[in-house]
Coordinates of C-alpha atoms and ligand atoms in Angstrom, one line a residue:
X28 CA -15.1 -19.3 -20.3
X29 CA -14.8 -15.8 -20.9
X30 CA -17.0 -15.2 -23.3
X31 CA -15.0 -13.0 -25.0
X32 CA -16.7 -11.7 -28.7
X33 CA -19.9 -10.2 -26.0
X34 CA -16.8 -8.8 -24.2
X35 CA -15.7 -6.2 -26.6
X36 CA -18.7 -5.5 -28.7
X37 CA -20.0 -4.4 -25.3
X38 CA -16.1 -2.6 -24.7
X39 CA -17.1 -1.3 -28.3
X40 CA -20.8 0.0 -27.4
X41 CA -19.9 1.9 -24.2
X42 CA -16.5 3.3 -25.5
X43 CA -19.1 5.3 -28.0
X44 CA -19.6 8.2 -26.6
X45 CA -15.5 9.4 -26.1
X46 CA -14.3 8.9 -29.3
X47 CA -15.2 12.2 -29.5
X48 CA -13.0 13.8 -27.3
X49 CA -9.0 13.6 -27.3
X50 CA -6.4 14.9 -29.7
X51 CA -4.7 13.6 -32.1
X52 CA -0.8 14.6 -32.5
X53 CA -0.3 16.1 -34.9
X54 CA 3.1 17.2 -34.3
X55 CA 3.7 14.4 -36.8
X56 CA 1.5 16.0 -39.1
X57 CA 1.3 12.7 -40.8
X58 CA -1.2 11.1 -38.6
X59 CA -3.4 14.5 -37.9
X60 CA -4.8 13.4 -40.7
X61 CA -6.4 10.3 -39.7
X62 CA -10.2 10.0 -38.6
X63 CA -10.5 11.2 -35.3
X64 CA -13.5 9.0 -34.5
X65 CA -12.3 5.5 -35.2
X66 CA -12.1 2.2 -33.4
X67 CA -10.4 -0.3 -33.7
X68 CA -9.9 -3.7 -30.7
X69 CA -8.3 -7.4 -31.0
X70 CA -7.8 -10.8 -28.4
X71 CA -5.7 -13.6 -29.3
X72 CA -5.5 -15.8 -26.6
X73 CA -2.5 -18.2 -26.4
X74 CA -4.2 -21.8 -27.5
X75 CA -4.6 -19.4 -30.8
X76 CA -7.8 -18.0 -30.8
X77 CA -8.7 -14.3 -32.3
X78 CA -11.5 -12.2 -31.1
X79 CA -12.4 -8.4 -32.4
X80 CA -14.3 -5.7 -33.0
X81 CA -14.2 -2.4 -35.7
X82 CA -11.5 -1.7 -37.8
X83 CA -9.2 -4.4 -36.3
X84 CA -7.6 -5.0 -39.5
X85 CA -6.9 -1.6 -40.4
X86 CA -3.2 -0.4 -39.7
X87 CA -1.6 2.5 -38.0
X88 CA 0.9 3.8 -37.3
X89 CA 2.0 1.9 -34.2
X90 CA 5.3 4.6 -33.0
X91 CA 6.5 3.6 -29.8
X92 CA 4.6 0.7 -30.0
X93 CA 7.8 0.0 -31.9
X94 CA 9.9 0.6 -29.2
X95 CA 8.7 -2.4 -27.8
X96 CA 10.6 -4.1 -31.1
X97 CA 14.0 -2.5 -30.2
X98 CA 14.2 -3.1 -27.2
X99 CA 13.7 -7.3 -28.1
X100 CA 17.0 -6.9 -31.2
X101 CA 19.0 -5.3 -28.7
X102 CA 18.6 -7.7 -25.9
X103 CA 18.9 -10.5 -28.1
X104 CA 21.9 -9.1 -29.6
X105 CA 23.7 -8.1 -26.3
X106 CA 21.8 -9.2 -23.2
X107 CA 22.5 -7.3 -19.3
X108 CA 24.7 -5.1 -20.7
X109 CA 22.4 -2.6 -22.3
X110 CA 21.6 -1.7 -19.1
X111 CA 24.5 0.8 -18.4
X112 CA 23.1 2.4 -21.2
X113 CA 19.9 3.0 -20.2
X114 CA 17.7 3.4 -17.1
X115 CA 15.2 1.3 -16.0
X116 CA 13.1 3.4 -13.8
X117 CA 9.2 5.4 -14.7
X118 CA 11.0 9.1 -16.2
X119 CA 7.8 10.9 -14.3
X120 CA 8.9 13.3 -17.8
X121 CA 7.1 12.9 -20.7
X122 CA 7.7 10.8 -24.0
X123 CA 10.1 13.0 -25.1
X124 CA 11.4 15.5 -22.4
X125 CA 14.8 16.8 -21.8
X126 CA 15.4 17.8 -18.6
X127 CA 15.9 15.2 -16.8
X128 CA 19.0 14.1 -19.5
X129 CA 21.4 17.0 -18.0
X130 CA 21.2 16.5 -14.2
X131 CA 21.6 11.7 -15.5
X132 CA 25.0 12.2 -18.0
X133 CA 22.7 11.6 -20.6
X134 CA 22.3 8.1 -19.4
X135 CA 18.0 7.8 -20.4
X136 CA 15.6 7.0 -17.5
X137 CA 13.5 3.8 -19.4
X138 CA 14.1 2.1 -23.3
X139 CA 10.5 3.4 -23.7
X140 CA 10.7 7.4 -23.1
X141 CA 12.4 8.9 -27.1
X142 CA 15.4 9.9 -25.6
X143 CA 15.7 5.7 -24.3
X144 CA 14.6 4.2 -27.6
X145 CA 17.5 6.8 -29.8
X146 CA 19.9 4.6 -27.2
X147 CA 18.0 1.8 -28.2
X148 CA 18.3 2.0 -31.7
X149 CA 22.4 3.3 -32.1
X150 CA 22.6 -1.0 -30.3
X151 CA 20.4 -1.9 -33.1
X152 CA 22.1 -0.1 -35.7
X153 CA 25.3 -1.6 -34.3
X154 CA 24.3 -4.9 -34.2
X155 CA 22.9 -5.3 -37.6
X156 CA 24.4 -4.7 -41.0
X157 CA 20.9 -4.7 -42.0
X158 CA 19.1 -3.6 -39.1
X159 CA 15.7 -2.0 -41.2
X160 CA 15.3 -5.5 -42.8
X161 CA 15.4 -7.2 -39.7
X162 CA 13.0 -5.3 -37.6
X163 CA 10.8 -6.1 -40.4
X164 CA 11.1 -9.9 -40.1
X165 CA 11.2 -9.7 -36.8
X166 CA 7.4 -7.8 -36.7
X167 CA 7.0 -9.4 -39.7
X168 CA 7.1 -13.4 -37.7
X169 CA 5.6 -11.7 -34.5
X170 CA 2.6 -10.3 -36.1
X171 CA 2.6 -13.7 -38.4
X172 CA 1.6 -11.1 -41.4
X173 CA 4.4 -11.0 -43.8
X174 CA 2.5 -8.1 -45.6
X175 CA 3.1 -5.6 -42.9
X176 CA 5.5 -2.6 -44.3
X177 CA 6.9 0.8 -43.0
X178 CA 5.0 4.8 -44.2
X179 CA 7.8 6.3 -45.6
X180 CA 5.4 9.3 -45.7
X181 CA 4.5 8.8 -41.5
X182 CA 9.1 8.7 -41.5
X183 CA 9.5 11.6 -43.8
X184 CA 7.0 13.6 -41.8
X185 CA 8.7 12.6 -38.5
X186 CA 11.7 13.8 -39.7
X187 CA 10.8 17.4 -41.9
X188 CA 9.3 17.5 -38.2
X189 CA 11.5 16.0 -35.4
X190 CA 13.0 18.4 -33.1
X191 CA 12.9 17.4 -30.2
X192 CA 13.9 14.1 -31.2
X193 CA 16.9 15.0 -33.1
X194 CA 18.1 18.0 -30.2
X195 CA 17.0 14.9 -27.9
X196 CA 20.1 12.4 -29.8
X197 CA 21.7 15.4 -30.2
X198 CA 21.8 16.0 -26.5
X199 CA 22.8 12.1 -25.6
X200 CA 25.9 12.6 -28.2
X201 CA 27.1 14.9 -26.1
X202 CA 27.6 12.5 -23.3
X203 CA 29.3 10.0 -25.4
X204 CA 25.8 7.4 -25.3
X205 CA 25.4 7.4 -29.0
X206 CA 28.6 5.7 -31.4
X207 CA 26.3 6.6 -35.0
X208 CA 25.9 9.9 -36.4
X209 CA 22.7 11.6 -34.5
X210 CA 21.2 11.3 -38.2
X211 CA 21.3 7.8 -38.8
X212 CA 20.4 7.0 -35.2
X213 CA 17.4 9.2 -36.0
X214 CA 16.6 7.6 -39.7
X215 CA 16.7 4.7 -38.3
X216 CA 14.0 5.5 -35.4
X217 CA 11.4 8.1 -37.2
X218 CA 12.1 4.2 -39.9
X219 CA 10.6 1.8 -36.9
X220 CA 7.9 4.5 -35.3
X221 CA 6.5 4.4 -39.4
X222 CA 5.7 0.9 -39.4
X223 CA 2.0 -0.5 -39.9
X224 CA 0.1 -2.4 -37.7
X225 CA -2.6 -3.9 -37.1
X226 CA -5.0 -4.1 -33.9
X227 CA -4.2 -7.6 -34.8
X228 CA -1.5 -7.9 -36.3
X229 CA -0.2 -6.2 -32.7
X230 CA -2.0 -9.0 -30.3
X231 CA -0.3 -11.4 -32.7
X232 CA 3.0 -9.7 -32.1
X233 CA 3.1 -9.0 -28.5
X234 CA 1.7 -12.6 -27.9
X235 CA 5.4 -13.9 -27.5
X236 CA 5.3 -12.0 -23.8
X237 CA 2.7 -13.6 -22.8
X238 CA 4.3 -17.3 -23.4
X239 CA 7.2 -16.7 -21.7
X240 CA 9.0 -15.3 -25.1
X241 CA 8.1 -18.2 -27.3
X242 CA 6.7 -16.9 -30.4
X243 CA 3.9 -19.5 -30.1
X244 CA 3.4 -19.7 -34.0
X245 CA 6.6 -20.8 -35.1
X246 CA 7.9 -21.9 -31.7
X247 CA 11.1 -19.4 -31.8
X248 CA 13.3 -18.7 -28.4
X249 CA 12.5 -14.7 -29.3
X250 CA 12.9 -13.8 -25.8
X251 CA 14.5 -16.9 -22.5
X252 CA 11.2 -16.3 -19.7
X253 CA 13.5 -14.3 -17.9
X254 CA 13.7 -11.3 -20.2
X255 CA 10.3 -11.8 -21.1
X256 CA 9.5 -11.4 -17.6
X257 CA 11.9 -8.6 -17.4
X258 CA 10.1 -6.3 -20.2
X259 CA 6.8 -7.1 -19.0
X260 CA 7.8 -5.2 -16.1
X261 CA 8.9 -2.6 -18.0
X262 CA 5.9 -1.7 -19.0
X263 CA 4.1 -2.4 -16.5
X264 CA 6.6 0.7 -15.3
X265 CA 7.2 2.4 -18.2
X266 CA 4.8 2.1 -20.8
X267 CA 2.6 4.4 -21.1
X268 CA 4.8 6.7 -20.3
X269 CA 4.2 9.1 -17.6
X270 CA 0.5 7.8 -16.8
X271 CA 1.9 4.1 -16.1
X272 CA 0.9 4.9 -12.5
X273 CA -2.1 5.3 -13.4
X274 CA -2.0 3.0 -16.5
X275 CA -1.7 0.3 -13.6
X276 CA -4.5 1.6 -11.1
X277 CA -6.6 1.5 -13.7
X278 CA -5.8 -1.4 -16.4
X279 CA -3.8 -3.4 -14.6
X280 CA -1.8 -5.4 -17.2
X281 CA 1.7 -4.3 -19.3
X282 CA 1.0 -2.3 -22.0
X283 CA 2.8 -0.4 -24.4
X284 CA 1.6 2.2 -26.2
X285 CA 2.2 5.3 -28.8
X286 CA 1.4 7.9 -30.3
X287 CA -0.1 6.7 -33.8
X288 CA -3.6 5.6 -31.3
X289 CA -2.2 2.0 -30.1
X290 CA -2.1 0.4 -27.0
X291 CA -1.2 -2.9 -27.0
X292 CA -1.2 -4.8 -22.9
X293 CA -0.8 -8.6 -22.5
X294 CA -1.5 -10.9 -18.7
X295 CA 1.5 -13.1 -18.8
X296 CA 0.2 -17.3 -20.0
X297 CA -3.5 -15.7 -21.5
X298 CA -3.8 -13.3 -23.8
X299 CA -2.7 -10.0 -25.5
X300 CA -4.3 -7.0 -26.9
X301 CA -4.5 -4.3 -28.8
X302 CA -6.9 -1.7 -28.5
X303 CA -6.9 1.2 -31.3
X304 CA -8.2 4.6 -31.1
X305 CA -6.2 8.1 -32.4
X306 CA -7.5 10.2 -30.1
X307 CA -4.9 10.8 -27.6
X308 CA -4.9 12.1 -23.2
X309 CA -3.0 15.0 -22.8
X310 CA 0.1 12.1 -21.6
X311 CA 0.6 11.1 -25.3
X312 CA -2.2 7.6 -24.7
X313 CA -5.6 6.7 -26.4
X314 CA -7.6 8.4 -24.1
X315 CA -11.1 5.9 -25.8
X316 CA -8.3 3.0 -26.1
X317 CA -7.3 3.1 -22.4
X318 CA -10.7 3.6 -21.3
X319 CA -11.5 0.7 -23.7
X320 CA -8.9 -1.6 -22.1
X321 CA -10.0 -0.5 -18.4
X322 CA -13.3 -2.5 -19.4
X323 CA -11.6 -5.1 -21.0
X324 CA -9.9 -6.0 -17.5
X325 CA -12.7 -5.3 -15.1
X326 CA -15.3 -7.4 -17.3
X327 CA -12.6 -10.3 -17.3
X328 CA -12.1 -9.9 -14.2
X329 CA -8.2 -11.1 -15.7
X330 CA -5.8 -8.2 -14.2
X331 CA -1.8 -9.2 -13.6
X332 CA -2.9 -7.8 -9.4
Ligands
LIG25 N1 8.0 8.8 -33.0 C1 7.7 9.1 -32.1 C2 8.1 10.2 -31.6 O1 8.5 10.7 -31.5 C3 6.8 7.8 -31.0 C4 6.0 8.7 -29.5 C5 5.1 8.0 -28.9 O2 4.7 7.0 -30.0 N2 5.2 7.9 -27.8 O3 7.3 11.5 -30.9

């Protein structure tokens, strides 16, 4: 049997030299004050065992990891019709890039770049009378933590500096691919990005994707097995932005990252693993977190390939 606890402790020890490298996201000023050297990691297996190391229960800003949950709500609401408004190809560009949108008539490449997430947010706004409550309730159930909440200071900080996202939303709306006012879409998007979760929350909160779309503790069918398989495929190809190829090469599992320094991955039918270290590499993924997940798949011998 795999000794996950020993492996996590080894990883924590081995990544220490990396904690001084990379840079905390400072384009959202509230995130710039998070200590650089934080590190946490958690694994939850399908049979409910939890393993953790470091600051695994400390909540941090999930940022783009929230895009998994809004995508889930959008798929629950409109299923495959979503793909008329957003694509499923890696973009090969930065997560907040504008360039492709003009060439591709306001149809974002995939749901995980910011442009795609704004369209998904628009779909959730149309489908729900109380989108914030619905999203929060969904995340609390999936993570089995009813104390989870957003961090309004992070949302305010991002809104005050969110010129690029505002540009993206306005541009998409000019092509008719947003139905709600830009301000409303941005407010919901900044809200989702400001949700705060720990590695333990995130590992628990992604376990439904390792379990054919079913939440192991509530028994809820969150997504059909077919949809869960496809969300995992999208995470593999687009979940770590324009580093997705390199991430698949080095780590070998579907994963979603955020500029708060979190990365969550799943090994279907086995486990979910979450890591947090705030300093990012040039592609906007946690530097030590990416290395920790590479060590994890190497030491456990687990990978989807
Ligand atoms: N809120 C961030 C943004 O829109 C999320 C980006 C990310 O986590 N990659 O820029």
